[in-house]
């Protein structure tokens, strides 16, 4: 149905009616040229100008609508049988074969088809399809390409109210799937319409998630079990620990009780290296590190309070926001805190006070990322405020390497699993920086603008080629890194080991020098304090003042006497030298006269 607009108007408002008729052309006005105006104009000289007759073309890029495809399959069974023959019935098939073999057409067609099949078989055997055509040729080294990366897929939050991608985890078997945790960490910004679901994506299908995880509270972090690819564990916004088995569907299998869970959001959870493969530990900003057995999440198996005074007081505990566990060091783990400290802990210590071994202080804000180098576990990477720092376990005063202060806040970082000198960092302005510290330490080797919103989570696949970045708008961008940044280079391990050792020695020397300066200042301040105390104590006693004045007077007199004696000795020594010189001059003069 068409939409018609009707406007009404009185006839008298239209004015006089137009009466049109045909008539010949008529000259109404003829303006002749004025010769007096010619002096006001100057004739323009001719000029040649090239004109491009080709059409101007501009190049634009557009993000087309997503094409949704469905995978369909056909189950092909044994065919070629008549309708009245059941191929699963052995007696019917044998009876039909005997009948067909007695047919005359069957006897004549088999020799003809046999010759055709023989010809095709000999033709295939004439050429070896597995032969290497360029075997023995020398490989030509290609010129190194500039570092690059390209976007493979973008996984968007399917809900209307977008949430931040706060956690990512790759599937342990080849990285075919990617689990993403979605939540809103802004205080009192979560709306009632916001979904609680998180998703598992197939890297080849960004149209819809492969599986939906339905927790009771939004997930802040999650992690796949490296021993069982069907199970994963997550940390919720309300502090609970959730355990899934993907073979059982979207609902969680186990859920920790609120009474024995964290009091704040669980920012990090990691699986532990154990015989059963069911142990994990989590960290939260409530200042606790809890150990769990996913088979029984009713209460934690162990608890550690991050109290720097080692008294176990939860009111003075440091809020944990990142965790690090290395399988080669099963008793050690590290915690990054909101206060900028990195706490090194030992789980197998005898007493709770011995579990906190030492602390590393170097950031002005929360330590959002903490990871050991997979090739050199004694060196670890931290990200907080505007810098990324590389530390050595032996140096606790300062980091051995540090990036320069960036213009935007850093939110996450991780090492490359295949190249020991490469690590990745995320920033609030949507940039992904790739650093190769063997190539350049001052600036990143590659900087990519992933999106216009802030990036919050980062995870690299085990082969080092694929990098997943989660943004504030609920988009997970999958990037493929070039081979130069994802392939182990020649002598890279030895060069990086030498660099770490050199920087560690340098920091040790500087730390020792700084310690000496502090000791001198402390001794000087203690000495001056003792003199002030002695001076204050002796001001009221006149006998001590007189004795000190006499002692100072006699000391000055002795010093003056020693100075005069030294001057007299020097004068006598100069006099003896002059007399000896005069005697020698007289003897030489006598010899000259005699000659």
Short mmCIF file of C-alpha atoms in Angstrom, two decimals, residues 87-521:
data_model
loop_
_atom_site.label_atom_id
_atom_site.label_comp_id
_atom_site.label_asym_id
_atom_site.label_seq_id
_atom_site.Cartn_x
_atom_site.Cartn_y
_atom_site.Cartn_z
CA UNK A 87 22.17 -55.29 1.96
CA UNK A 88 22.42 -56.14 5.66
CA UNK A 89 20.93 -59.61 5.10
CA UNK A 90 23.81 -61.93 4.22
CA UNK A 91 21.62 -64.69 2.67
CA UNK A 92 19.82 -62.32 0.29
CA UNK A 93 23.07 -60.73 -0.94
CA UNK A 94 24.73 -64.15 -1.54
CA UNK A 95 21.67 -65.39 -3.42
CA UNK A 96 21.60 -62.25 -5.59
CA UNK A 97 25.35 -62.50 -6.36
CA UNK A 98 25.03 -66.12 -7.53
CA UNK A 99 22.10 -65.16 -9.74
CA UNK A 100 24.00 -62.20 -11.25
CA UNK A 101 27.15 -64.23 -11.91
CA UNK A 102 25.13 -66.71 -14.03
CA UNK A 103 23.80 -63.91 -16.22
CA UNK A 104 25.33 -63.75 -19.76
CA UNK A 105 25.66 -59.93 -19.70
CA UNK A 106 27.72 -60.19 -16.53
CA UNK A 107 30.13 -62.64 -18.13
CA UNK A 108 30.67 -60.39 -21.17
CA UNK A 109 30.96 -57.06 -19.29
CA UNK A 110 33.56 -58.20 -16.75
CA UNK A 111 36.37 -58.78 -19.33
CA UNK A 112 35.67 -55.41 -20.96
CA UNK A 113 35.74 -53.53 -17.65
CA UNK A 114 38.83 -55.46 -16.56
CA UNK A 115 40.86 -54.25 -19.53
CA UNK A 116 39.86 -50.62 -18.83
CA UNK A 117 40.80 -50.93 -15.15
CA UNK A 118 44.13 -52.55 -16.08
CA UNK A 119 44.95 -49.69 -18.46
CA UNK A 120 44.22 -47.06 -15.75
CA UNK A 121 46.29 -48.96 -13.19
CA UNK A 122 49.33 -49.17 -15.47
CA UNK A 123 48.97 -45.50 -16.33
CA UNK A 124 49.07 -44.58 -12.62
CA UNK A 125 52.12 -46.77 -12.02
CA UNK A 126 54.01 -45.16 -14.93
CA UNK A 127 54.66 -42.01 -12.89
CA UNK A 128 55.80 -41.96 -9.25
CA UNK A 129 53.59 -39.32 -7.66
CA UNK A 130 55.71 -39.34 -4.47
CA UNK A 131 58.96 -38.47 -6.26
CA UNK A 132 60.67 -35.27 -5.10
CA UNK A 133 61.18 -33.24 -8.31
CA UNK A 134 63.67 -30.78 -6.76
CA UNK A 135 65.57 -33.19 -4.53
CA UNK A 136 69.22 -32.22 -4.18
CA UNK A 137 68.80 -28.56 -5.04
CA UNK A 138 70.43 -26.07 -2.71
CA UNK A 139 68.06 -23.88 -0.78
CA UNK A 140 68.38 -20.20 -1.46
CA UNK A 141 68.11 -18.05 1.63
CA UNK A 142 65.28 -15.62 1.28
CA UNK A 143 65.69 -12.02 2.29
CA UNK A 144 64.06 -11.36 5.67
CA UNK A 145 60.60 -9.89 5.33
CA UNK A 146 59.50 -6.97 7.49
CA UNK A 147 57.50 -8.00 10.58
CA UNK A 148 53.79 -8.20 9.89
CA UNK A 149 50.52 -9.70 11.10
CA UNK A 150 47.08 -10.14 9.59
CA UNK A 151 43.60 -10.58 11.02
CA UNK A 152 42.18 -14.08 10.61
CA UNK A 153 38.82 -13.85 12.38
CA UNK A 154 36.84 -11.68 14.76
CA UNK A 155 34.58 -13.32 17.34
CA UNK A 156 31.92 -10.87 18.54
CA UNK A 157 29.77 -11.06 21.64
CA UNK A 158 26.36 -12.24 20.31
CA UNK A 159 24.42 -10.33 22.98
CA UNK A 160 22.98 -6.83 22.53
CA UNK A 161 24.68 -5.48 25.67
CA UNK A 162 28.39 -5.91 24.95
CA UNK A 163 30.77 -7.04 27.70
CA UNK A 164 34.53 -7.01 28.12
CA UNK A 165 36.54 -10.11 27.18
CA UNK A 166 38.33 -10.57 30.52
CA UNK A 167 39.87 -14.02 29.96
CA UNK A 168 41.02 -16.30 27.11
CA UNK A 169 42.23 -19.90 26.98
CA UNK A 170 43.34 -22.02 24.00
CA UNK A 171 42.25 -25.62 23.57
CA UNK A 172 45.27 -27.82 24.47
CA UNK A 173 44.93 -30.12 21.42
CA UNK A 174 46.18 -28.05 18.50
CA UNK A 175 44.38 -24.84 19.39
CA UNK A 176 41.27 -25.52 17.29
CA UNK A 177 39.03 -23.91 19.91
CA UNK A 178 39.22 -20.77 21.98
CA UNK A 179 37.37 -20.23 25.26
CA UNK A 180 36.48 -16.64 26.17
CA UNK A 181 35.18 -15.24 29.48
CA UNK A 182 32.89 -12.20 29.35
CA UNK A 183 32.11 -9.86 32.25
CA UNK A 184 31.86 -6.18 33.17
CA UNK A 185 34.51 -5.13 35.70
CA UNK A 186 33.42 -1.48 35.94
CA UNK A 187 32.01 -0.81 39.38
CA UNK A 188 28.18 -0.64 39.34
CA UNK A 189 28.11 -0.44 35.52
CA UNK A 190 26.56 -3.88 34.93
CA UNK A 191 22.95 -3.64 33.77
CA UNK A 192 20.17 -6.11 34.47
CA UNK A 193 19.91 -6.98 30.77
CA UNK A 194 23.53 -8.08 30.65
CA UNK A 195 24.03 -11.75 29.87
CA UNK A 196 25.99 -14.07 32.19
CA UNK A 197 27.12 -16.50 29.47
CA UNK A 198 30.63 -17.16 28.21
CA UNK A 199 31.49 -19.03 25.04
CA UNK A 200 33.80 -21.54 23.38
CA UNK A 201 34.55 -20.61 19.75
CA UNK A 202 35.74 -22.67 16.82
CA UNK A 203 38.55 -20.69 15.17
CA UNK A 204 37.15 -21.54 11.72
CA UNK A 205 33.58 -20.44 12.45
CA UNK A 206 33.09 -16.91 13.83
CA UNK A 207 29.35 -16.90 13.09
CA UNK A 208 28.16 -18.64 16.23
CA UNK A 209 29.89 -20.14 19.30
CA UNK A 210 30.40 -23.87 19.45
CA UNK A 211 29.34 -24.12 23.09
CA UNK A 212 27.76 -21.72 25.58
CA UNK A 213 28.96 -21.82 29.20
CA UNK A 214 26.21 -20.85 31.65
CA UNK A 215 27.64 -19.84 35.06
CA UNK A 216 25.67 -18.42 37.98
CA UNK A 217 27.80 -15.25 37.89
CA UNK A 218 29.81 -13.70 35.00
CA UNK A 219 33.20 -15.33 34.43
CA UNK A 220 36.30 -13.19 34.89
CA UNK A 221 38.84 -15.90 33.99
CA UNK A 222 38.92 -19.48 32.76
CA UNK A 223 41.51 -22.09 31.85
CA UNK A 224 41.53 -25.36 29.90
CA UNK A 225 42.88 -28.46 31.61
CA UNK A 226 46.17 -29.37 29.83
CA UNK A 227 45.66 -33.06 30.68
CA UNK A 228 41.97 -33.34 29.77
CA UNK A 229 40.84 -31.11 26.85
CA UNK A 230 37.16 -31.65 27.70
CA UNK A 231 37.36 -29.96 31.12
CA UNK A 232 37.94 -26.36 32.08
CA UNK A 233 37.67 -24.30 35.25
CA UNK A 234 36.64 -20.68 35.68
CA UNK A 235 36.61 -17.91 38.27
CA UNK A 236 33.40 -15.90 38.74
CA UNK A 237 32.70 -12.27 39.56
CA UNK A 238 31.14 -13.26 42.90
CA UNK A 239 34.25 -15.25 43.92
CA UNK A 240 33.00 -18.77 43.16
CA UNK A 241 34.96 -21.45 41.26
CA UNK A 242 33.10 -23.22 38.43
CA UNK A 243 34.06 -26.51 36.76
CA UNK A 244 32.79 -27.71 33.35
CA UNK A 245 32.96 -30.91 31.36
CA UNK A 246 32.06 -30.02 27.77
CA UNK A 247 30.80 -33.56 27.15
CA UNK A 248 27.99 -32.90 29.64
CA UNK A 249 26.74 -29.67 28.07
CA UNK A 250 26.62 -26.01 29.05
CA UNK A 251 25.77 -26.37 32.72
CA UNK A 252 28.64 -26.59 35.24
CA UNK A 253 29.46 -29.94 36.81
CA UNK A 254 30.81 -28.54 40.09
CA UNK A 255 30.44 -25.18 41.85
CA UNK A 256 32.18 -23.97 44.99
CA UNK A 257 30.10 -22.78 47.92
CA UNK A 258 29.86 -19.05 48.55
CA UNK A 259 30.92 -19.44 52.20
CA UNK A 260 34.28 -21.00 51.32
CA UNK A 261 34.98 -19.05 48.11
CA UNK A 262 36.67 -15.73 47.50
CA UNK A 263 35.07 -12.51 48.67
CA UNK A 264 36.05 -10.56 45.54
CA UNK A 265 36.16 -11.44 41.82
CA UNK A 266 38.55 -14.25 40.90
CA UNK A 267 41.03 -12.60 38.53
CA UNK A 268 43.19 -15.65 37.79
CA UNK A 269 42.92 -19.43 38.03
CA UNK A 270 45.55 -21.96 36.86
CA UNK A 271 45.69 -25.74 36.72
CA UNK A 272 48.47 -27.37 38.78
CA UNK A 273 50.80 -30.15 37.73
CA UNK A 274 49.50 -33.18 39.65
CA UNK A 275 49.07 -36.90 39.17
CA UNK A 276 45.28 -36.74 39.12
CA UNK A 277 45.11 -33.64 36.90
CA UNK A 278 42.28 -32.20 39.02
CA UNK A 279 44.14 -29.62 41.13
CA UNK A 280 43.97 -25.87 40.53
CA UNK A 281 44.60 -22.68 42.47
CA UNK A 282 43.03 -19.23 42.23
CA UNK A 283 43.79 -15.64 43.26
CA UNK A 284 41.51 -12.74 44.06
CA UNK A 285 41.67 -9.12 45.21
CA UNK A 286 40.44 -10.22 48.65
CA UNK A 287 44.08 -11.10 49.41
CA UNK A 288 43.77 -14.89 49.34
CA UNK A 289 45.25 -17.68 47.23
CA UNK A 290 43.11 -20.83 47.41
CA UNK A 291 43.91 -24.37 46.24
CA UNK A 292 41.09 -26.56 44.91
CA UNK A 293 40.33 -30.13 43.91
CA UNK A 294 37.68 -29.87 41.16
CA UNK A 295 36.24 -33.24 42.14
CA UNK A 296 35.12 -31.68 45.43
CA UNK A 297 34.67 -27.90 45.35
CA UNK A 298 32.79 -27.67 48.64
CA UNK A 299 35.85 -26.10 50.29
CA UNK A 300 39.47 -25.33 49.32
CA UNK A 301 42.21 -27.78 50.17
CA UNK A 302 44.67 -25.06 51.20
CA UNK A 303 44.67 -21.33 51.85
CA UNK A 304 47.31 -18.56 51.83
CA UNK A 305 46.78 -14.96 52.97
CA UNK A 306 49.07 -12.46 51.21
CA UNK A 307 49.93 -10.49 54.34
CA UNK A 308 53.35 -8.77 53.87
CA UNK A 309 53.88 -8.87 57.65
CA UNK A 310 53.49 -12.70 57.48
CA UNK A 311 50.95 -12.70 60.29
CA UNK A 312 48.02 -13.99 58.21
CA UNK A 313 45.89 -10.89 58.80
CA UNK A 314 43.32 -10.64 56.00
CA UNK A 315 42.74 -6.92 56.69
CA UNK A 316 46.35 -6.12 55.74
CA UNK A 317 46.51 -8.59 52.83
CA UNK A 318 47.60 -7.51 49.35
CA UNK A 319 44.97 -7.87 46.62
CA UNK A 320 46.05 -10.50 44.05
CA UNK A 321 45.29 -9.77 40.41
CA UNK A 322 47.65 -12.12 38.50
CA UNK A 323 49.23 -15.55 39.03
CA UNK A 324 52.20 -17.47 37.63
CA UNK A 325 52.96 -21.18 37.92
CA UNK A 326 55.70 -23.08 36.09
CA UNK A 327 55.41 -26.85 35.83
CA UNK A 328 59.20 -27.26 36.11
CA UNK A 329 59.05 -25.55 39.53
CA UNK A 330 56.11 -27.34 41.18
CA UNK A 331 56.64 -25.83 44.65
CA UNK A 332 57.11 -22.20 43.58
CA UNK A 333 54.53 -19.72 42.37
CA UNK A 334 54.30 -15.95 42.04
CA UNK A 335 51.46 -13.48 42.63
CA UNK A 336 51.01 -10.00 41.14
CA UNK A 337 49.17 -7.57 43.43
CA UNK A 338 47.11 -4.39 43.12
CA UNK A 339 49.79 -2.47 45.04
CA UNK A 340 52.46 -3.06 42.34
CA UNK A 341 54.32 -5.78 44.25
CA UNK A 342 55.20 -9.24 42.95
CA UNK A 343 55.15 -11.81 45.75
CA UNK A 344 57.26 -14.96 45.39
CA UNK A 345 55.85 -17.88 47.40
CA UNK A 346 56.78 -21.45 48.28
CA UNK A 347 53.82 -23.79 48.71
CA UNK A 348 55.75 -26.56 50.49
CA UNK A 349 57.04 -24.35 53.31
CA UNK A 350 56.53 -25.71 56.81
CA UNK A 351 54.91 -22.64 58.36
CA UNK A 352 52.62 -19.99 56.83
CA UNK A 353 55.21 -17.30 57.53
CA UNK A 354 57.78 -19.13 55.37
CA UNK A 355 55.42 -19.44 52.40
CA UNK A 356 55.99 -15.80 51.42
CA UNK A 357 59.64 -15.86 50.36
CA UNK A 358 60.30 -12.35 49.02
CA UNK A 359 58.75 -9.43 47.12
CA UNK A 360 59.69 -7.47 43.99
CA UNK A 361 58.68 -3.81 43.83
CA UNK A 362 58.84 -1.91 40.55
CA UNK A 363 55.39 -0.80 39.33
CA UNK A 364 53.25 2.21 40.22
CA UNK A 365 49.97 0.34 39.70
CA UNK A 366 48.42 -3.14 39.64
CA UNK A 367 50.49 -5.92 38.09
CA UNK A 368 48.07 -7.05 35.38
CA UNK A 369 50.36 -9.68 33.82
CA UNK A 370 53.01 -11.99 35.26
CA UNK A 371 54.71 -14.83 33.36
CA UNK A 372 58.02 -16.67 33.47
CA UNK A 373 60.06 -17.05 30.31
CA UNK A 374 59.34 -20.58 28.98
CA UNK A 375 63.03 -21.08 28.07
CA UNK A 376 64.63 -19.27 31.06
CA UNK A 377 62.32 -19.77 34.07
CA UNK A 378 64.50 -17.63 36.36
CA UNK A 379 63.51 -14.56 34.34
CA UNK A 380 59.91 -13.37 34.38
CA UNK A 381 57.88 -10.62 32.70
CA UNK A 382 55.54 -8.18 34.46
CA UNK A 383 53.21 -5.48 33.17
CA UNK A 384 51.84 -2.62 35.24
CA UNK A 385 51.30 1.14 34.86
CA UNK A 386 52.93 2.27 31.58
CA UNK A 387 55.87 -0.16 31.37
CA UNK A 388 56.76 -3.80 30.89
CA UNK A 389 59.65 -5.13 32.98
CA UNK A 390 61.85 -8.23 32.85
CA UNK A 391 63.14 -9.48 36.21
CA UNK A 392 65.66 -11.96 37.50
CA UNK A 393 64.95 -14.01 40.62
CA UNK A 394 68.37 -13.09 42.01
CA UNK A 395 67.75 -9.31 41.85
CA UNK A 396 64.97 -8.06 44.10
CA UNK A 397 65.68 -4.33 44.14
CA UNK A 398 65.01 -3.56 40.48
CA UNK A 399 64.31 -5.15 37.10
CA UNK A 400 67.13 -6.06 34.73
CA UNK A 401 65.32 -4.68 31.65
CA UNK A 402 62.47 -2.23 31.20
CA UNK A 403 60.59 -0.67 28.30
CA UNK A 404 60.22 3.07 28.13
CA UNK A 405 57.03 4.63 29.45
CA UNK A 406 54.22 4.31 26.92
CA UNK A 407 51.57 6.90 26.16
CA UNK A 408 48.75 4.49 27.10
CA UNK A 409 48.24 2.16 30.05
CA UNK A 410 49.39 -1.44 29.56
CA UNK A 411 46.79 -4.11 30.37
CA UNK A 412 48.28 -7.54 29.54
CA UNK A 413 51.40 -9.29 28.24
CA UNK A 414 52.82 -12.76 27.59
CA UNK A 415 55.93 -14.46 26.18
CA UNK A 416 56.06 -16.20 22.83
CA UNK A 417 56.05 -20.00 23.36
CA UNK A 418 58.51 -20.61 20.47
CA UNK A 419 60.86 -17.59 20.54
CA UNK A 420 62.51 -16.84 23.88
CA UNK A 421 63.26 -13.18 23.04
CA UNK A 422 59.76 -12.19 21.83
CA UNK A 423 56.88 -11.02 24.00
CA UNK A 424 53.55 -9.29 23.38
CA UNK A 425 51.88 -6.37 25.19
CA UNK A 426 48.41 -4.81 25.02
CA UNK A 427 47.49 -1.17 25.59
CA UNK A 428 44.36 0.81 26.41
CA UNK A 429 44.40 2.58 23.03
CA UNK A 430 43.77 -0.70 21.17
CA UNK A 431 47.40 -1.34 20.16
CA UNK A 432 49.20 -4.69 20.17
CA UNK A 433 52.99 -4.37 20.46
CA UNK A 434 55.39 -7.21 19.57
CA UNK A 435 58.84 -6.85 21.18
CA UNK A 436 62.02 -8.63 20.10
CA UNK A 437 64.61 -7.65 22.71
CA UNK A 438 67.47 -9.16 20.70
CA UNK A 439 66.60 -6.88 17.80
CA UNK A 440 65.59 -3.70 19.62
CA UNK A 441 64.94 -2.81 23.27
CA UNK A 442 63.78 0.80 23.04
CA UNK A 443 60.79 0.34 20.71
CA UNK A 444 58.52 -2.56 19.69
CA UNK A 445 59.41 -4.51 16.57
CA UNK A 446 55.79 -4.44 15.39
CA UNK A 447 52.82 -2.30 16.47
CA UNK A 448 49.29 -3.09 15.32
CA UNK A 449 46.07 -1.16 15.73
CA UNK A 450 43.71 -4.03 16.57
CA UNK A 451 40.59 -1.98 17.35
CA UNK A 452 39.45 1.45 18.53
CA UNK A 453 38.51 0.29 22.03
CA UNK A 454 40.73 -0.79 24.90
CA UNK A 455 42.27 -4.28 24.85
CA UNK A 456 42.16 -6.30 28.07
CA UNK A 457 43.15 -9.94 27.51
CA UNK A 458 45.84 -11.70 25.48
CA UNK A 459 46.74 -15.32 24.82
CA UNK A 460 49.17 -16.89 22.30
CA UNK A 461 48.67 -20.32 20.75
CA UNK A 462 51.26 -22.99 21.52
CA UNK A 463 52.74 -22.88 18.00
CA UNK A 464 53.31 -19.10 18.30
CA UNK A 465 51.52 -18.20 15.05
CA UNK A 466 48.05 -17.24 16.32
CA UNK A 467 47.42 -14.49 18.86
CA UNK A 468 43.98 -13.81 20.40
CA UNK A 469 43.18 -10.34 21.78
CA UNK A 470 40.02 -9.51 23.75
CA UNK A 471 38.62 -5.98 23.75
CA UNK A 472 36.32 -3.91 25.93
CA UNK A 473 33.56 -4.08 23.29
CA UNK A 474 33.34 -7.90 23.46
CA UNK A 475 35.39 -8.59 20.31
CA UNK A 476 38.05 -11.30 20.24
CA UNK A 477 40.43 -10.66 17.34
CA UNK A 478 42.46 -13.59 16.02
CA UNK A 479 45.78 -12.52 14.43
CA UNK A 480 48.37 -14.53 12.51
CA UNK A 481 51.97 -13.47 13.14
CA UNK A 482 54.58 -13.65 10.37
CA UNK A 483 57.11 -16.48 10.35
CA UNK A 484 59.98 -14.18 11.36
CA UNK A 485 58.36 -13.62 14.77
CA UNK A 486 57.05 -17.18 15.22
CA UNK A 487 60.09 -19.28 14.22
CA UNK A 488 63.11 -19.94 16.43
CA UNK A 489 66.13 -18.08 15.04
CA UNK A 490 69.72 -19.29 14.88
CA UNK A 491 71.68 -18.99 18.18
CA UNK A 492 68.73 -17.16 19.75
CA UNK A 493 68.83 -19.06 23.04
CA UNK A 494 72.55 -18.57 23.60
CA UNK A 495 72.39 -14.87 22.70
CA UNK A 496 69.46 -14.24 25.02
CA UNK A 497 71.13 -16.21 27.84
CA UNK A 498 74.23 -14.04 27.47
CA UNK A 499 72.07 -10.89 27.50
CA UNK A 500 70.21 -11.92 30.65
CA UNK A 501 73.47 -12.84 32.39
CA UNK A 502 75.09 -9.54 31.41
CA UNK A 503 72.13 -7.47 32.61
CA UNK A 504 71.94 -9.46 35.84
CA UNK A 505 75.63 -8.83 36.59
CA UNK A 506 75.18 -5.14 35.86
CA UNK A 507 72.23 -4.88 38.23
CA UNK A 508 74.15 -6.78 40.93
CA UNK A 509 77.06 -4.31 40.67
CA UNK A 510 74.70 -1.35 40.84
CA UNK A 511 72.83 -2.90 43.75
CA UNK A 512 76.09 -3.47 45.68
CA UNK A 513 77.20 0.11 45.02
CA UNK A 514 73.84 1.43 46.17
CA UNK A 515 74.07 -0.68 49.31
CA UNK A 516 77.49 0.78 50.10
CA UNK A 517 76.19 4.31 49.67
CA UNK A 518 73.28 3.58 51.99
CA UNK A 519 75.60 2.11 54.64
CA UNK A 520 77.88 5.18 54.50
CA UNK A 521 74.92 7.51 54.83
#
